[in-house]
Tab-separated table of C-alpha atoms and ligand atoms in Angstrom:
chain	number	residue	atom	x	y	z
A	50	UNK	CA	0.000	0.000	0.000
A	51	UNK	CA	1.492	3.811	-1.047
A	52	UNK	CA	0.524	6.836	0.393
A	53	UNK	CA	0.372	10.284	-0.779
A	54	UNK	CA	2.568	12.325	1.804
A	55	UNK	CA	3.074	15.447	0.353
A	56	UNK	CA	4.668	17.184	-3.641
A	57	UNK	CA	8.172	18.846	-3.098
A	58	UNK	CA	8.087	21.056	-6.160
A	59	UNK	CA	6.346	24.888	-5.285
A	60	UNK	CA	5.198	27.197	-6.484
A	61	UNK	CA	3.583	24.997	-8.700
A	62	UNK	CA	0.652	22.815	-7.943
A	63	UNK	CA	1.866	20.126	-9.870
A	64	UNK	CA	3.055	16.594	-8.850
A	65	UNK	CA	6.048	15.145	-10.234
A	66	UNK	CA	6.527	12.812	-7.993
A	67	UNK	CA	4.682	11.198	-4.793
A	68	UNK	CA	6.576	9.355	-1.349
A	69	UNK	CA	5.831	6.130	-0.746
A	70	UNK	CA	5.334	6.284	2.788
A	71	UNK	CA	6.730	2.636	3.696
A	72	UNK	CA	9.439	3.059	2.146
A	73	UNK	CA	10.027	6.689	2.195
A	74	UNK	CA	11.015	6.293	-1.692
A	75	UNK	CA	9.614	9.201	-4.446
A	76	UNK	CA	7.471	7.222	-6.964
A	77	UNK	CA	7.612	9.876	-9.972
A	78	UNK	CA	4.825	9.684	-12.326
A	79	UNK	CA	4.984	10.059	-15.949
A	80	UNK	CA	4.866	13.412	-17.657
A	81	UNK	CA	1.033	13.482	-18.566
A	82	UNK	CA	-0.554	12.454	-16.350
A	83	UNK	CA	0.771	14.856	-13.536
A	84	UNK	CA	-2.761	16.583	-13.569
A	85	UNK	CA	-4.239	13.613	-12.742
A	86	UNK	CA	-5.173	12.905	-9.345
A	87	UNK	CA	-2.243	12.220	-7.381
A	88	UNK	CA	-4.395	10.056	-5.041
A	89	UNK	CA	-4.917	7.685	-7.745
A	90	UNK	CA	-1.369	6.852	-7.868
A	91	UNK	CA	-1.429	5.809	-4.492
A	92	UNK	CA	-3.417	2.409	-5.085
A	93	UNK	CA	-1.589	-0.953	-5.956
A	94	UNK	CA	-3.219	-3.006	-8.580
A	95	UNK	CA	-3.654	-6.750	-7.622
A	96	UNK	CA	-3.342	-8.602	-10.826
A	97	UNK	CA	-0.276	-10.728	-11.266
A	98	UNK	CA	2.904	-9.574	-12.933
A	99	UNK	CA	4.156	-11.705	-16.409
A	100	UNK	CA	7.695	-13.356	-16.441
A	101	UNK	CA	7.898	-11.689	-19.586
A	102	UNK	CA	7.318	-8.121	-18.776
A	103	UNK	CA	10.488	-8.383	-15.842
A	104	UNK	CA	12.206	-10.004	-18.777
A	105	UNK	CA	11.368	-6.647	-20.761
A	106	UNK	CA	11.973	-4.290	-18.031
A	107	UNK	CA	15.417	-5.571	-17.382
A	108	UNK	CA	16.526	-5.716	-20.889
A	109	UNK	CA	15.831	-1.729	-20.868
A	110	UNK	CA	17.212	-0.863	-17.982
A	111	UNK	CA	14.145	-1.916	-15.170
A	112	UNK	CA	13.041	-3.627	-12.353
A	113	UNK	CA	9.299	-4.249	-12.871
A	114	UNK	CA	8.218	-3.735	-8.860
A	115	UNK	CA	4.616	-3.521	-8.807
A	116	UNK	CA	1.731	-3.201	-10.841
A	117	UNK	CA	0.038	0.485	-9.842
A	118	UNK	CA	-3.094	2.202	-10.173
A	119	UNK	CA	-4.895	0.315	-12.571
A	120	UNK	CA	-4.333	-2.725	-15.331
A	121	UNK	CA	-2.132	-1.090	-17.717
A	122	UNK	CA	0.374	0.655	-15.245
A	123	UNK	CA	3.551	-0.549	-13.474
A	124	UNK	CA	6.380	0.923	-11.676
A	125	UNK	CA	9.713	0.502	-12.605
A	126	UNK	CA	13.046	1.045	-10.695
A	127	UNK	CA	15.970	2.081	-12.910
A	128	UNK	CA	19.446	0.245	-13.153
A	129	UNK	CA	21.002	3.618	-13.343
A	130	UNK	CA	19.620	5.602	-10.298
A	131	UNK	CA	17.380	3.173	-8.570
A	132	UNK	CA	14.424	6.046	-9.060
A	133	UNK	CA	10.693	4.610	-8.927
A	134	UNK	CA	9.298	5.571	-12.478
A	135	UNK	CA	5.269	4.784	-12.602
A	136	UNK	CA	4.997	3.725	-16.877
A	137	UNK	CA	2.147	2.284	-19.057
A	138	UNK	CA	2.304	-0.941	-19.256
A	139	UNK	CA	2.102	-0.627	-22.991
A	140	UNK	CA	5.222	1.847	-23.159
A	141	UNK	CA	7.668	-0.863	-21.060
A	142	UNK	CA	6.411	-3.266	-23.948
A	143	UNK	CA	6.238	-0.718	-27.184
A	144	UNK	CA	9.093	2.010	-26.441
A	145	UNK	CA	12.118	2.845	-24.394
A	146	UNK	CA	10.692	4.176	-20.983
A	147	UNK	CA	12.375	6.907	-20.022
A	148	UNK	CA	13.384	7.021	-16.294
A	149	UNK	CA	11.843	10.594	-14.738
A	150	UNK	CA	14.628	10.469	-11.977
A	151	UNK	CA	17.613	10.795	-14.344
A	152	UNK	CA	15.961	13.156	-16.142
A	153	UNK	CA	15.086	15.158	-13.310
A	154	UNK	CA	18.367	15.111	-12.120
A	155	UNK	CA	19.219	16.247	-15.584
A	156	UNK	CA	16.976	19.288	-15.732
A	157	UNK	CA	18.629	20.462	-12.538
A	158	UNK	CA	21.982	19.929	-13.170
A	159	UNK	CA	21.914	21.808	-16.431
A	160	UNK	CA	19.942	24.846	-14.834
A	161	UNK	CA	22.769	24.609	-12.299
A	162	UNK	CA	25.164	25.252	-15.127
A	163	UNK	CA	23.124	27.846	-17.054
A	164	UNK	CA	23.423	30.044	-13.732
A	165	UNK	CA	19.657	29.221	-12.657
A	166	UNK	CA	17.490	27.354	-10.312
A	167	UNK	CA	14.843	24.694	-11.125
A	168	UNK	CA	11.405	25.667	-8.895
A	169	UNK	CA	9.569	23.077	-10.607
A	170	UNK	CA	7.203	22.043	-13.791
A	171	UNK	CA	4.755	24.166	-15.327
A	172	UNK	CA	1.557	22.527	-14.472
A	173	UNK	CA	0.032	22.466	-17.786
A	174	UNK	CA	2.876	22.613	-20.639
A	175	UNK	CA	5.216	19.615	-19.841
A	176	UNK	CA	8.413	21.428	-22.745
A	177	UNK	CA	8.464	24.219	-19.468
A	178	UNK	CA	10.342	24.529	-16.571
A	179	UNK	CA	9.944	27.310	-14.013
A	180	UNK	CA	13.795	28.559	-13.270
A	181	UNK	CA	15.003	31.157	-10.657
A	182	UNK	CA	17.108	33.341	-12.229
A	183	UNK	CA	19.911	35.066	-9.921
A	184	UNK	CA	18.135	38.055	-10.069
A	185	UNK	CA	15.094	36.382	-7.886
A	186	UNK	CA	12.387	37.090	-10.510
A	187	UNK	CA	10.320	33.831	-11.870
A	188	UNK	CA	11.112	32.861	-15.272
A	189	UNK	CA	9.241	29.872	-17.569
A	190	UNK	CA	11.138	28.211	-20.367
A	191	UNK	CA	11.566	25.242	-22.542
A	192	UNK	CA	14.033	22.896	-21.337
A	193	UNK	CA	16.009	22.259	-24.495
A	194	UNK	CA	16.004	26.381	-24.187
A	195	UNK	CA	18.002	26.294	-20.905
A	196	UNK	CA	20.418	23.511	-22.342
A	197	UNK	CA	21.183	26.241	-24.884
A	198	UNK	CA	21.838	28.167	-22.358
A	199	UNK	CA	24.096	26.041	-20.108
A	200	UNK	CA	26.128	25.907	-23.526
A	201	UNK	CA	26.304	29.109	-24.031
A	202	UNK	CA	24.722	29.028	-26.984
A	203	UNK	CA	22.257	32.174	-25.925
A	204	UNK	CA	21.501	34.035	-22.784
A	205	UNK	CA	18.266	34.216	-20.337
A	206	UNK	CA	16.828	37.516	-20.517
A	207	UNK	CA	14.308	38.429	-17.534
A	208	UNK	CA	11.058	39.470	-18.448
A	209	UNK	CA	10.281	41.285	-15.395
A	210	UNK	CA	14.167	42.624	-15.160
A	211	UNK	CA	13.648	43.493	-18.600
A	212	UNK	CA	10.264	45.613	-18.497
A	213	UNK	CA	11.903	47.291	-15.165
A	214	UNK	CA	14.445	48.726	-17.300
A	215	UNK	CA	12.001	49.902	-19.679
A	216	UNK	CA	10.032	51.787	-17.754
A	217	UNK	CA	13.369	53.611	-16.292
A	218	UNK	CA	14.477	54.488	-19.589
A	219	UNK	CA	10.772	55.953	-20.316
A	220	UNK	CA	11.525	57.691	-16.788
A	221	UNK	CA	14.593	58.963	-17.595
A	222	UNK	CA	13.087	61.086	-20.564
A	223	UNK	CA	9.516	62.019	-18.453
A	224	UNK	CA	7.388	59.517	-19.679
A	225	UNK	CA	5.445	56.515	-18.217
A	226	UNK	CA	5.539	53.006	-19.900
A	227	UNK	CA	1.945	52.367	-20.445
A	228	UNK	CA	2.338	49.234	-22.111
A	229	UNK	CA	2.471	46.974	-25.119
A	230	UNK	CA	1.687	49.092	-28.829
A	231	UNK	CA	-2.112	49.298	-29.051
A	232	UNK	CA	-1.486	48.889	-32.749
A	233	UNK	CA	0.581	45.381	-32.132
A	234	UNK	CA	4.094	46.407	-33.713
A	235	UNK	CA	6.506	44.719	-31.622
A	236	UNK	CA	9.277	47.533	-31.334
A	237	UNK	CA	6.869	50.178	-30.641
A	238	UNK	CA	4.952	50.742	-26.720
A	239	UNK	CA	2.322	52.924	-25.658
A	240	UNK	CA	4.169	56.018	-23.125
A	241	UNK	CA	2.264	59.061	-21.493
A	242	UNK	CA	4.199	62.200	-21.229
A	243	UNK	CA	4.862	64.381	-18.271
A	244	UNK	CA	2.811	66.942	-19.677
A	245	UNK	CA	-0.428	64.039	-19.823
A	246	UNK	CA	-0.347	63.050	-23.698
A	247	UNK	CA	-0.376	59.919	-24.724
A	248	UNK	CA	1.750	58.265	-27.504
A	249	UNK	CA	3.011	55.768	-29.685
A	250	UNK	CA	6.961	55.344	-29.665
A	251	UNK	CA	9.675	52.887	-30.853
A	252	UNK	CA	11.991	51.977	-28.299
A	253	UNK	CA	14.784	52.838	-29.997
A	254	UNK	CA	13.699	56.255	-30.237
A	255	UNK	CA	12.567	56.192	-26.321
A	256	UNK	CA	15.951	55.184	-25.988
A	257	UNK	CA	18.156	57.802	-27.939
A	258	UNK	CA	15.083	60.617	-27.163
A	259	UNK	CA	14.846	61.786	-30.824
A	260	UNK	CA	11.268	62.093	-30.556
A	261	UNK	CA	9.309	64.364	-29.741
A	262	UNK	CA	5.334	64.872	-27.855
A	263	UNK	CA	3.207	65.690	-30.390
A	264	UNK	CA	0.985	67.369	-28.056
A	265	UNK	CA	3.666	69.976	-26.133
A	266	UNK	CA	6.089	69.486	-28.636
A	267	UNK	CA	8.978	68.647	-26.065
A	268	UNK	CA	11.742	66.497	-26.913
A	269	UNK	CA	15.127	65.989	-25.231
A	270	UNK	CA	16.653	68.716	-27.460
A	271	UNK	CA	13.901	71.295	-25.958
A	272	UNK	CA	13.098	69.719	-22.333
A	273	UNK	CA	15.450	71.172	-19.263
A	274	UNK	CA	18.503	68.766	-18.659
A	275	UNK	CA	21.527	68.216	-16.504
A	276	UNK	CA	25.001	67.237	-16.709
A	277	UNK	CA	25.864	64.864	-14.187
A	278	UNK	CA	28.947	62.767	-12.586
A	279	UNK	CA	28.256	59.478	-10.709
A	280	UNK	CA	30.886	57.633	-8.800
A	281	UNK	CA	30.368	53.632	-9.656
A	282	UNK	CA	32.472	51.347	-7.840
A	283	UNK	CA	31.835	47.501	-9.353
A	284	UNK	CA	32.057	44.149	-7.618
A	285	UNK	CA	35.084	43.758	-9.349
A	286	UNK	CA	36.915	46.270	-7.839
A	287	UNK	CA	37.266	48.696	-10.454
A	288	UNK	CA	36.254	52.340	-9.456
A	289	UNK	CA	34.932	54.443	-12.065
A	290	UNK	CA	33.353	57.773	-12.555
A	291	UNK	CA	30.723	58.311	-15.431
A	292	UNK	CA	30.170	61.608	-16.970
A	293	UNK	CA	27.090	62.159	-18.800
A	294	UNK	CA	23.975	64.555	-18.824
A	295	UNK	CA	20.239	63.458	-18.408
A	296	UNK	CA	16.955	64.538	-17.772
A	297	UNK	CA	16.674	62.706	-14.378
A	298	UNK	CA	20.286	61.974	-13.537
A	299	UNK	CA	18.554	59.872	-9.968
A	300	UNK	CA	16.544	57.750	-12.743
A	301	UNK	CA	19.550	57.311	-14.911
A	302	UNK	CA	21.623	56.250	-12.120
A	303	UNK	CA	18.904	53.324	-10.785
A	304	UNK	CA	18.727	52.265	-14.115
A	305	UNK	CA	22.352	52.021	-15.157
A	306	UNK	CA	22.456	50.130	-12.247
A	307	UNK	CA	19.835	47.370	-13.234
A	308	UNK	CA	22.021	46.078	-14.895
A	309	UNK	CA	23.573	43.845	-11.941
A	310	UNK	CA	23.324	44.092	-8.190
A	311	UNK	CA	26.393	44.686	-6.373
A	312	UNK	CA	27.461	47.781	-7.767
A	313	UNK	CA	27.957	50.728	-5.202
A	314	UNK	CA	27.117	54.260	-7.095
A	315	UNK	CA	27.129	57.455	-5.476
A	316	UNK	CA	25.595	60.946	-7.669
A	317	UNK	CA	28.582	63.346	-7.297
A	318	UNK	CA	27.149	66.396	-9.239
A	319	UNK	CA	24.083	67.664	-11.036
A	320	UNK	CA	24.685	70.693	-13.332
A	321	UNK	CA	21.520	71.909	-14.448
A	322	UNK	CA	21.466	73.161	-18.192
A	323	UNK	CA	18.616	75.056	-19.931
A	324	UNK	CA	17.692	72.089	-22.027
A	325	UNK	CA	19.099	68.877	-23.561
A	326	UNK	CA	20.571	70.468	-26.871
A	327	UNK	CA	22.792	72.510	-24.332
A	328	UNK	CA	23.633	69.550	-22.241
A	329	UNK	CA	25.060	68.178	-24.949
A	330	UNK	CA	27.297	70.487	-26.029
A	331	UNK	CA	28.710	70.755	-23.037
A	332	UNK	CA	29.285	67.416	-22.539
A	333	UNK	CA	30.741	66.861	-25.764
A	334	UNK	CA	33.427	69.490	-24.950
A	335	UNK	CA	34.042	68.115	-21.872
A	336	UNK	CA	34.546	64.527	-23.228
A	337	UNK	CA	37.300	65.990	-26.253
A	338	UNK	CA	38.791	68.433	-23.480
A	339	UNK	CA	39.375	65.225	-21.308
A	340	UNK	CA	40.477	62.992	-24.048
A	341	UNK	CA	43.446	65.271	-24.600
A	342	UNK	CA	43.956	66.369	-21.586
A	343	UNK	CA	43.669	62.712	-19.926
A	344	UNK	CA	43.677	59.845	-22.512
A	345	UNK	CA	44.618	57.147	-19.995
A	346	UNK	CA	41.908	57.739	-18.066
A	347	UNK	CA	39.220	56.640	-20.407
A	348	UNK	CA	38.388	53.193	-18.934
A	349	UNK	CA	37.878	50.480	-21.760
A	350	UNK	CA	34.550	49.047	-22.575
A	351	UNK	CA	35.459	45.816	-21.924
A	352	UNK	CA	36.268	46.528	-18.552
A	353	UNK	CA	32.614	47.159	-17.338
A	354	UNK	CA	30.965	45.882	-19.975
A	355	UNK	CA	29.417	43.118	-17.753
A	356	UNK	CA	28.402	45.441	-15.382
A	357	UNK	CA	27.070	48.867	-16.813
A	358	UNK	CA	24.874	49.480	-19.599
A	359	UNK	CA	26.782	52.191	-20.956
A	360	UNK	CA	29.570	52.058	-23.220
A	361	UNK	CA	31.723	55.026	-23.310
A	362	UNK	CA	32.249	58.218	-21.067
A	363	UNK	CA	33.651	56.273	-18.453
A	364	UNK	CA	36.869	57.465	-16.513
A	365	UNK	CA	38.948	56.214	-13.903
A	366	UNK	CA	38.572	57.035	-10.235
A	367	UNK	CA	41.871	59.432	-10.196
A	368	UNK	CA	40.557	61.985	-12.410
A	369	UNK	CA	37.255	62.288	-10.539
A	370	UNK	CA	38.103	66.082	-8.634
A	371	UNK	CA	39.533	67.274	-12.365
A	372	UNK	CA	36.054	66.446	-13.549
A	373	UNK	CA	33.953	67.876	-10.645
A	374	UNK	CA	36.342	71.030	-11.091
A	375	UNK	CA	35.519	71.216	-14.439
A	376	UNK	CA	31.713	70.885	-14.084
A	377	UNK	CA	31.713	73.561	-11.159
A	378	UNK	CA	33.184	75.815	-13.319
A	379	UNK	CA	30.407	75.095	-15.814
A	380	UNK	CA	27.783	75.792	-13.165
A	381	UNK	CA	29.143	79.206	-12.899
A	382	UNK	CA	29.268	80.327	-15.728
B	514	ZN	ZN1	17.272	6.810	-13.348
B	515	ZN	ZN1	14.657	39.527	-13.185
B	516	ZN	ZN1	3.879	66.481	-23.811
């Protein structure tokens, strides 16, 4: 007699896998019928077992233990891992059983090695896994998708880390991410700007902020903008300072830092400027003056790469009072 203690695998209400409470050993059921009634799995069947099927079992990799459930299933124990692997009776005779303890172990093991961590089985697509990724969010995807992964074939990108940074980019210019493009174009969402408007915009554009609102006709060239120095010091050691100018340096600071945890930043100056077209221009001057005056300072892309999502206009820590200097003097102009 088995009995149904308790599932392992949350959030999900699925059951991979039951305890057999006399022997303490996980019977795992096979992948379809997980939505069935766990209870049902808990019932031996009485009928005898054939020589033949042991003879079958064995020669792929079985013990036949018991018959379960009802007349055409059986458990099986594999020769590998020694797992409890409830099968038809019809695939022992018909196919190779597979045994759902090896693969289990599998799944785990390679979302171990593709940097994540397997929560469990979506309940009603059995291709999907639900994966931790280290960023704590809840992710769903396709096994053979996180195998790519643990090869480094292709990366996992975050859905929820993903729409974050969205919305601080939208932020960053003075609009809200409203959500997906009403009119279904995949590069395109749906922002409202500071000013109430709503509008249509590519992300690329929300992006570079060559755009404008058709409604108050304020873009980043027109809208009031700052220069700005932020002090980023990255798990790795390395101790930076980025020059830029923004709209919202605070919002382009958070999200610059989405990128990874673990980075320690610190907003050194804010130079206000009448509007982005000016911003830039200064900047611009700042960045050649600096190049000439200081061209081992620039710190190489591939040095923070990893870690910021910026790619140039990044200095190292020993010029940082040369470049607040040079902003204060800007200020008072
Ligand atoms: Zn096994
Ligand atoms: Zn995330
Ligand atoms: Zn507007």
């Amino acid at each position: 007699m088995v009995h149904l203690t308790h599932t392992l695998l949350k959030p999900t209400p699925v059951c991979s896998h039951i305890y057999i409470a006399s022997s303490r050993s996980k019977l795992y059921l096979p992948r379809g019928s997980r939505n069935h009634a766990p209870k049902s799995w808990t019932r031996d069947y009485p009928g005898p077992i054939k020589a033949e099927w042991n003879t079958i079992a064995r020669a792929k990799g079985f013990d036949l233990i018991r018959r379960i459930k009802d007349k055409s299933h059986v458990v099986l124990r594999c020769h590998t891992c020694g797992d409890l692997t409830a099968q038809k009776l019809y695939t022992l005779r018909t196919a190779q059983p597979a045994c759902a303890g090896c693969r289990h172990r599998n799944i785990v093991a390679t979302a171990h090695k593709a940097g994540l961590e397997f929560q469990g089985y979506d309940p009603d697509l059995h291709k999907l896994g639900i994966y931790h990724p280290p960023c704590g969010h809840t992710v769903r995807r396709q096994f053979g998708q996180i195998e790519r992964i643990a090869n480094g074939g292709c990366k996992l990108r975050c859905e929820t880390c993903h729409s974050r940074r969205e919305a601080a980019e939208a932020a960053d210019r003075g609009w809200r991410l409203m959500g997906r493009d009403p009119e279904g174009k995949t590069n395109y969402r749906m922002y409202q700007h500071g000013c109430g408007h709503r509008q249509r915009v590519a992300r690329a554009n929300m992006q570079s902020g060559r755009f404008q609102c058709t409604a108050c006709g304020e873009g980043w060239s027109t809208a009031p903008s700052n220069l700005y120095a932020i002090r980023l010091e990255l798990p790795t050691g390395l101790k930076v300072v980025k020059l830029g100018f923004s709209r919202d340096p605070e919002s382009r600071l958070r999200h610059q830092l989405l990128l990874q945890p673990g980075i320690q930043a610190e907003l050194l100056r804010i130079v206000p400027q009448p509007n982005g077209h000016a911003a830039l221009c200064q900047e611009k001057n700042l960045h050649r003056a600096l190049k000439k005056s200081h061209p081992d300072a620039i710190i190489p892309h591939d040095h923070f790469q990893n870690w910021l999502s910026v790619k140039t206009e990044v200095y190292g820590i020993e010029i940082e009072a040369f470049i607040l200097k040079r902003l204060d003097e800007i200020r008072e102009k």
